[in-house]
Amino acid sequence: MGKHTEQREQKAEATTFMATNGRRQVEKDDDDFVDVDDSSLQTNQANYAWEEEYKRSWDVLQEDEHGSLAGVVNSLQKAAKRKRQLRDTDPIQRGIIRHLFILIDLSNAMQEKDLRPSRLSLTFTYLEAFIAEYFDQNPISQIGLIGTKDGLAEKLTELSGNPTDHIKALKMKKFMETGGEPSLQNALELARNSLIHVPAHGSREILVIMGSLTTTDPGNIHDTIARLMQDNIRASVIALAAEVQVLKFLSTQTKGTFGVAMNEGHYRDLLFEVIPPTAITTTKASANLVQMGFPARCNDSAATLCACHGKLTLGGYKCPQCGSKLCDIPTECDICNLTLVSSPLLARSYHHLFPVENFVEVPWKDAAMTTACFSCQKTFLSPHKVSVQLQSTTDAGRYQCKLCEKTFCTDCDVFIHDVLHNCPGCLSQPRRRAGGVIA
Amino acid sequence: MLFEIDGLPVYFPYDRIYPEQYAYMCSLKQTLDAQGHGVLEMPSGTGKTVSLLSLIVSYQQFYPEKRKLIYCSRTVPEIEKALAELKRLIEYRKSCGLKESILGLGLTSRRNMCLHPSVSKEKKGKVVDARCRNLTAAWVREAAQSGQDIETCSFYEQLENSEIRDEVADAIYTLDDIKEIGKAKNMCPYYMARRMLSYANVVIYSYHYMLDPKIADLISKEMSKESIVVFDEAHNIDNVCIESLSLDIMRPTLESSSKSIAHLSERIEAMKQQGSEKLKDEYEKLVQGLQDTLHAREEDLIMANPALPEDMLHEAVPGNIRKAEHFVAFLKRFNEYLKTRLRVLNVTAETPSSFLRHLKEITYIEKKPLQFCAERLTILIRTLELNNVDELQSLQKVAALATLVATYDKGFMLVLEPYESENATVPNPILRFACLDASIAIKPVFDRFSSVIITSGTLSPLDMYPKILDFKATVMESYPMTLTRNCFLPMVITRGSDQVAISSKFEVRNDPAVVRNFGNILIEFGKVVPDGIVAFFPSYLYMESIIAMWHEMGILTEAWKSKLIFVETPDAAETSIALDNYRRACENGRGAILLAVARGKVSEGIDFDHHYGRAVVMFGIPYQYTESRILKARLEFLRDEHRVRENDFLTFDALRHAAQCLGRVLRGKTDYGLMVFADRRYARQDKRSKLPKWINQYITDTSVNLSTDMGIAIAKKFLRSMAQPLETQAQLGVSLWTLEDVLARQRAQKEKLERAAAQGSVHQQHFLQYGAADAQRLAQDRATGAAYMDVN
């Protein structure tokens, strides 16, 4: 009996997490569902033709021989975890000093509730996470936010390297108000005007998040797109409703990416794809020396005014060039315009240039070779305990570094590639550069 | 790629081939082998033209008969597209190392091809034709040669003085190429093309050169009997046939023909006074009759002309119209009779025989001389050496009417309508001589050529065409569309969100609830569909009344919020401006709705690919105006003669137009779009079954009986999933074949056939082919669906 209830719970769990796929399923009460026998559900299906449209995603799941779904659910989760992992690991030149403007559509179309809770609030929630992650991965880059509604474009925040400013702005109520229709051209022009003053060593990027299907523009938007191309500004687009020609055109012309969000999870994926810096394709061979300051942290005994906000603070960073005090780094000194960073931040950006290579999935037949994850020492599921049938549908959950040939579990794989950016296996071997390029 | 179909090597100018293209070629080959006629339906945008050309050219070059290909299309841009494909194909064949000389060319009207400095400036096709004739007619040239000061066309003279066959090498010439050569050699491109027709391997021109008896007589009658004739975009071919034999006579027509008659008699007088021998010669010739034509036809040299039936050729021209002045008097009498008929103020409809009887009672004109009218007039014009033939147009029309009415007592009808429209108060009478039988005009084509292929994107139901055109088809085939993703979504919306059934049925079409629900469909789809939406109405009248009602209900204001709205009007210039702006709005992200009419200009020949048409909505079923007398007569005729029930024909006609409209949205496999059928009646099986197979195949049970809100929900999902990037790699092997796939398919098929033969049952080849492809596609769908299950 105990086993039976467990099975039920798992089924219920499966429904709730799959339910994000089709909205209709959310309406189904979990209790009802558990009481209904699967076979009767099958017959119910034939009641209305339109019901078939809403796929019963739980039908896709197959129970293993113990009547448990755990294995399947786990493998699905693992697959999702690893999906973002497999990215390009070629050592190529990437612009790690980035200047990104995010254009947020604040028109009435953003109130639509096809993405829960609504397009707008989901966008703001994701953007907060995005900004934090962006600065974590690109510490010496900058972001600016632009909103567009009622045919106008307005800067929510200026281009700056301080994540807290942006996140604070995103939390402000007045920016959450929507109205009228967006103006893509106005917003692009606004972003362009700020981006053309950016020094040449930094990349110029725009990310457009668009819920509306239309744009009301004062002039010909194709001129604006041509100007963006001229100024080497890359515009990527995430559309929330459908493929709009002008948005697609914008992204293909400026060599950006274009995506339409299928659902909440996909939206997040599309957004986070922007985080790794893009490759530099221009072959302009100029000496790219950038002047930077590495300020020292100072702790004053009495509060002094900071140069950035004009507030009395105790701690801060002192600009090595002009000696003014700033609250946070990375930033640009407000007095002498020197880029201020710290060496750990620079080092962290470095991993984009030499990423850890993708680990290779170990097939079940070779799975017996290792028993535990090299980094967390967790023991792997032994292949002898898993039936052949299940082996065909799941993967072994272990991943191997091609260089040091050490094996890791899924969680460590994700952790190594997302956070650590160094392979522990390679580092533990003497005289071998971690995850680096072998000449 | 190069592959074989039943031993025939086919050169296909692309590396990849769609499965339906392959199947299409197989059927085409069958048709040609059997020397029969074929009806083939293939979805639009799947490369019909190129498969057709590459198979037929391969066939032509492989077999010693070298059967000529005559490819008829509808519009000049389509002809140009076909010529460009042909050019590409021949280049490919050359690059494969084939040494062959193929002459292919296109022909279009003088207006598009003329090089003469002043004539080519004329805007109207008819004026160009007439002015050209004035410069190039035989007697004009004779006069000029004899030293008189008459203008001739230098381009034509140059052509006359040279042998084209030696001058122009065998190659493919597009319309522009011919013009270029003409310019370079100072020769008339139009006549050059016409002379080349007789020995060209591939000829591409408009329907009319084949179907219109007046033109076909000049251009196509000498085409060899073995030629392969293809009618592309042939879904409207019956209407083209009917139009080519129908005539409308109005008061101005008769006035102008009276003038021409007077002019003729003056000329005859003048000629008599000059004592010219010409009239006498003419008389002598007429006594001999039309023997020459008869001989030619008996020897199978030329194609028959439906306006000049067989039995007439055996007889001499009747005595009472042999003399020129007698004939003119005869024409005058007939013309006056028509004038009196037009004075009648009530609607009359009669058959040719009753018309003739009445004619005889009043004017004592017999049937026989009437039959010869058109022929006799042509001879007279030639004898009188008249210029400005375009001025005689009305008279020629009257003469043609005389001939046709006397020749056919079946398949035609005369309708006299005193008022233009029902509400008009000023009489403007029209005598419509309507052809009811589409098979009359096309009969000579079927009789003469052994292989005639009728093909289009929308020909369903296939058995209708052989019936109404009266021919036997050896191969009738409709191809489904193989797709990697379901790139179009047909849905039938039967009721509004308030559950009121919607329909354009006469009883309910102006019901405010129905009109409001139609409007709501427009508003709601305007909100979720990006860029362009095209909405079709059954008729201008209905569209106008609906738009007026929408305006009152505030529906238009609501729709304006998301899209701009453009409307098609009967005026061509206005429509083209609307279309232009519609396209602009689609390009710059503003989005637009185009309201058009199912039988209008927009529904035929204008493509709304990609963002120009992400959705197309068909409001109601585009039935013809059933109260029309001509339509009623035609229905009656079809029922009596071809056993086609009225309702079947009406539904067939309405649905082929609906399919044609909805097909506008999809031009190729990378494109995608929504097709919305907004009428309760589309949900019924009898309507749906008449849609082309490739559309029908994707109408699922789930999308057949929707309310507006359900439709919107499905549309949203569809648009999202279609916007995901599409990789060519995924299509390979399923909806796109490489050479290996073709070979593998052929091997599999061969094995299957052998097995089937062993079992003693021969399955239909086609079914075997598609069974596998469908299963594969389903598997693919499931795989892509599963890939996007979200785990969050």
mmCIF file of C-alpha atoms in Angstrom, chain A residues 17-18 20-21 23 49-50 52-54 57 60 76-77 80 83 112 114-115 119 126 181 213-217 220-222 240-246 258 260-266 268-269, chain B residues 525-531 560-563 584 586-591 610-611 614 672 700-703 706 710 713-714 716-717 719-725 785-792:
data_model
loop_
_atom_site.group_PDB
_atom_site.id
_atom_site.type_symbol
_atom_site.label_atom_id
_atom_site.label_comp_id
_atom_site.label_asym_id
_atom_site.label_seq_id
_atom_site.Cartn_x
_atom_site.Cartn_y
_atom_site.Cartn_z
ATOM 1 C CA PHE A 17 5.511 19.922 -13.691
ATOM 2 C CA MET A 18 4.328 18.883 -17.069
ATOM 3 C CA THR A 20 3.220 24.176 -17.864
ATOM 4 C CA ASN A 21 2.993 22.797 -21.337
ATOM 5 C CA ARG A 23 -2.663 25.701 -19.841
ATOM 6 C CA ALA A 49 -12.327 16.051 -30.627
ATOM 7 C CA TRP A 50 -10.867 19.325 -29.442
ATOM 8 C CA GLU A 52 -7.155 15.772 -28.122
ATOM 9 C CA GLU A 53 -5.469 18.981 -29.042
ATOM 10 C CA TYR A 54 -4.405 19.427 -25.454
ATOM 11 C CA SER A 57 1.815 14.922 -21.650
ATOM 12 C CA VAL A 60 4.253 10.111 -22.800
ATOM 13 C CA LEU A 76 13.986 14.316 -18.326
ATOM 14 C CA GLN A 77 15.244 16.708 -15.714
ATOM 15 C CA ALA A 80 16.908 19.752 -19.437
ATOM 16 C CA LYS A 83 20.596 21.201 -22.624
ATOM 17 C CA GLU A 112 -1.513 39.151 -22.030
ATOM 18 C CA ASP A 114 -0.426 33.495 -22.155
ATOM 19 C CA LEU A 115 2.818 33.413 -20.217
ATOM 20 C CA ARG A 119 4.083 38.517 -20.085
ATOM 21 C CA TYR A 126 13.406 36.864 -15.588
ATOM 22 C CA GLU A 181 1.648 50.435 -28.656
ATOM 23 C CA LEU A 213 2.887 42.215 -32.973
ATOM 24 C CA THR A 214 2.947 45.755 -34.258
ATOM 25 C CA THR A 215 5.052 48.827 -33.941
ATOM 26 C CA THR A 216 4.088 52.434 -34.513
ATOM 27 C CA ASP A 217 7.015 54.307 -35.924
ATOM 28 C CA ASN A 220 10.932 54.291 -41.981
ATOM 29 C CA ILE A 221 12.277 51.632 -39.678
ATOM 30 C CA HIS A 222 14.380 50.144 -42.448
ATOM 31 C CA LEU A 240 6.744 36.593 -27.041
ATOM 32 C CA ALA A 241 3.829 36.081 -29.406
ATOM 33 C CA ALA A 242 4.817 35.173 -32.956
ATOM 34 C CA GLU A 243 7.325 35.787 -35.677
ATOM 35 C CA VAL A 244 7.046 39.384 -36.840
ATOM 36 C CA GLN A 245 8.776 40.070 -40.105
ATOM 37 C CA VAL A 246 10.387 43.342 -39.125
ATOM 38 C CA PHE A 258 15.849 35.661 -33.212
ATOM 39 C CA VAL A 260 9.979 33.160 -30.258
ATOM 40 C CA ALA A 261 9.159 31.964 -26.769
ATOM 41 C CA MET A 262 7.069 28.800 -26.777
ATOM 42 C CA ASN A 263 6.460 28.834 -23.050
ATOM 43 C CA GLU A 264 7.925 30.142 -19.832
ATOM 44 C CA GLY A 265 10.877 27.764 -19.756
ATOM 45 C CA HIS A 266 11.743 28.371 -23.361
ATOM 46 C CA ARG A 268 14.068 31.832 -20.001
ATOM 47 C CA ASP A 269 16.363 29.745 -22.172
ATOM 48 C CA PHE B 525 -7.061 37.099 -35.553
ATOM 49 C CA GLY B 526 -5.767 40.626 -36.045
ATOM 50 C CA LYS B 527 -4.590 40.529 -32.478
ATOM 51 C CA VAL B 528 -2.708 37.250 -32.615
ATOM 52 C CA VAL B 529 -1.449 36.968 -36.187
ATOM 53 C CA PRO B 530 1.675 38.945 -37.044
ATOM 54 C CA ASP B 531 2.065 41.020 -40.203
ATOM 55 C CA TRP B 560 -7.770 49.243 -36.632
ATOM 56 C CA LYS B 561 -6.131 49.079 -33.258
ATOM 57 C CA SER B 562 -4.031 46.129 -34.284
ATOM 58 C CA LYS B 563 -3.792 46.360 -38.065
ATOM 59 C CA ARG B 584 4.571 48.022 -47.058
ATOM 60 C CA CYS B 586 3.551 44.024 -43.661
ATOM 61 C CA GLU B 587 7.201 44.824 -44.159
ATOM 62 C CA ASN B 588 7.646 47.513 -41.569
ATOM 63 C CA GLY B 589 5.873 45.770 -38.764
ATOM 64 C CA ARG B 590 2.677 47.781 -38.746
ATOM 65 C CA GLY B 591 0.646 44.806 -39.885
ATOM 66 C CA HIS B 610 5.615 34.540 -45.882
ATOM 67 C CA HIS B 611 4.831 37.682 -43.937
ATOM 68 C CA ARG B 614 0.367 34.717 -42.262
ATOM 69 C CA TYR B 672 3.799 28.832 -43.083
ATOM 70 C CA THR B 700 -7.922 17.144 -38.476
ATOM 71 C CA ASP B 701 -11.024 16.328 -36.516
ATOM 72 C CA THR B 702 -9.844 18.680 -33.833
ATOM 73 C CA SER B 703 -9.845 21.673 -36.107
ATOM 74 C CA LEU B 706 -14.295 25.320 -33.732
ATOM 75 C CA MET B 710 -10.875 27.895 -29.673
ATOM 76 C CA ALA B 713 -6.010 29.373 -28.984
ATOM 77 C CA ILE B 714 -4.901 26.888 -31.646
ATOM 78 C CA LYS B 716 -1.477 31.136 -31.117
ATOM 79 C CA LYS B 717 0.152 27.830 -30.454
ATOM 80 C CA LEU B 719 2.298 30.533 -34.753
ATOM 81 C CA ARG B 720 4.660 30.043 -31.848
ATOM 82 C CA SER B 721 5.788 26.612 -32.895
ATOM 83 C CA MET B 722 6.166 27.655 -36.541
ATOM 84 C CA ALA B 723 8.435 30.526 -35.547
ATOM 85 C CA GLN B 724 11.004 28.089 -34.206
ATOM 86 C CA PRO B 725 14.008 27.741 -36.461
ATOM 87 C CA GLY B 785 6.827 17.369 -30.147
ATOM 88 C CA ALA B 786 8.552 15.408 -27.440
ATOM 89 C CA ALA B 787 11.688 17.467 -27.696
ATOM 90 C CA TYR B 788 9.843 20.489 -26.498
ATOM 91 C CA MET B 789 8.271 19.089 -23.433
ATOM 92 C CA ASP B 790 9.178 21.595 -20.879
ATOM 93 C CA VAL B 791 10.732 20.560 -17.651
ATOM 94 C CA ASN B 792 10.965 23.535 -15.457
#
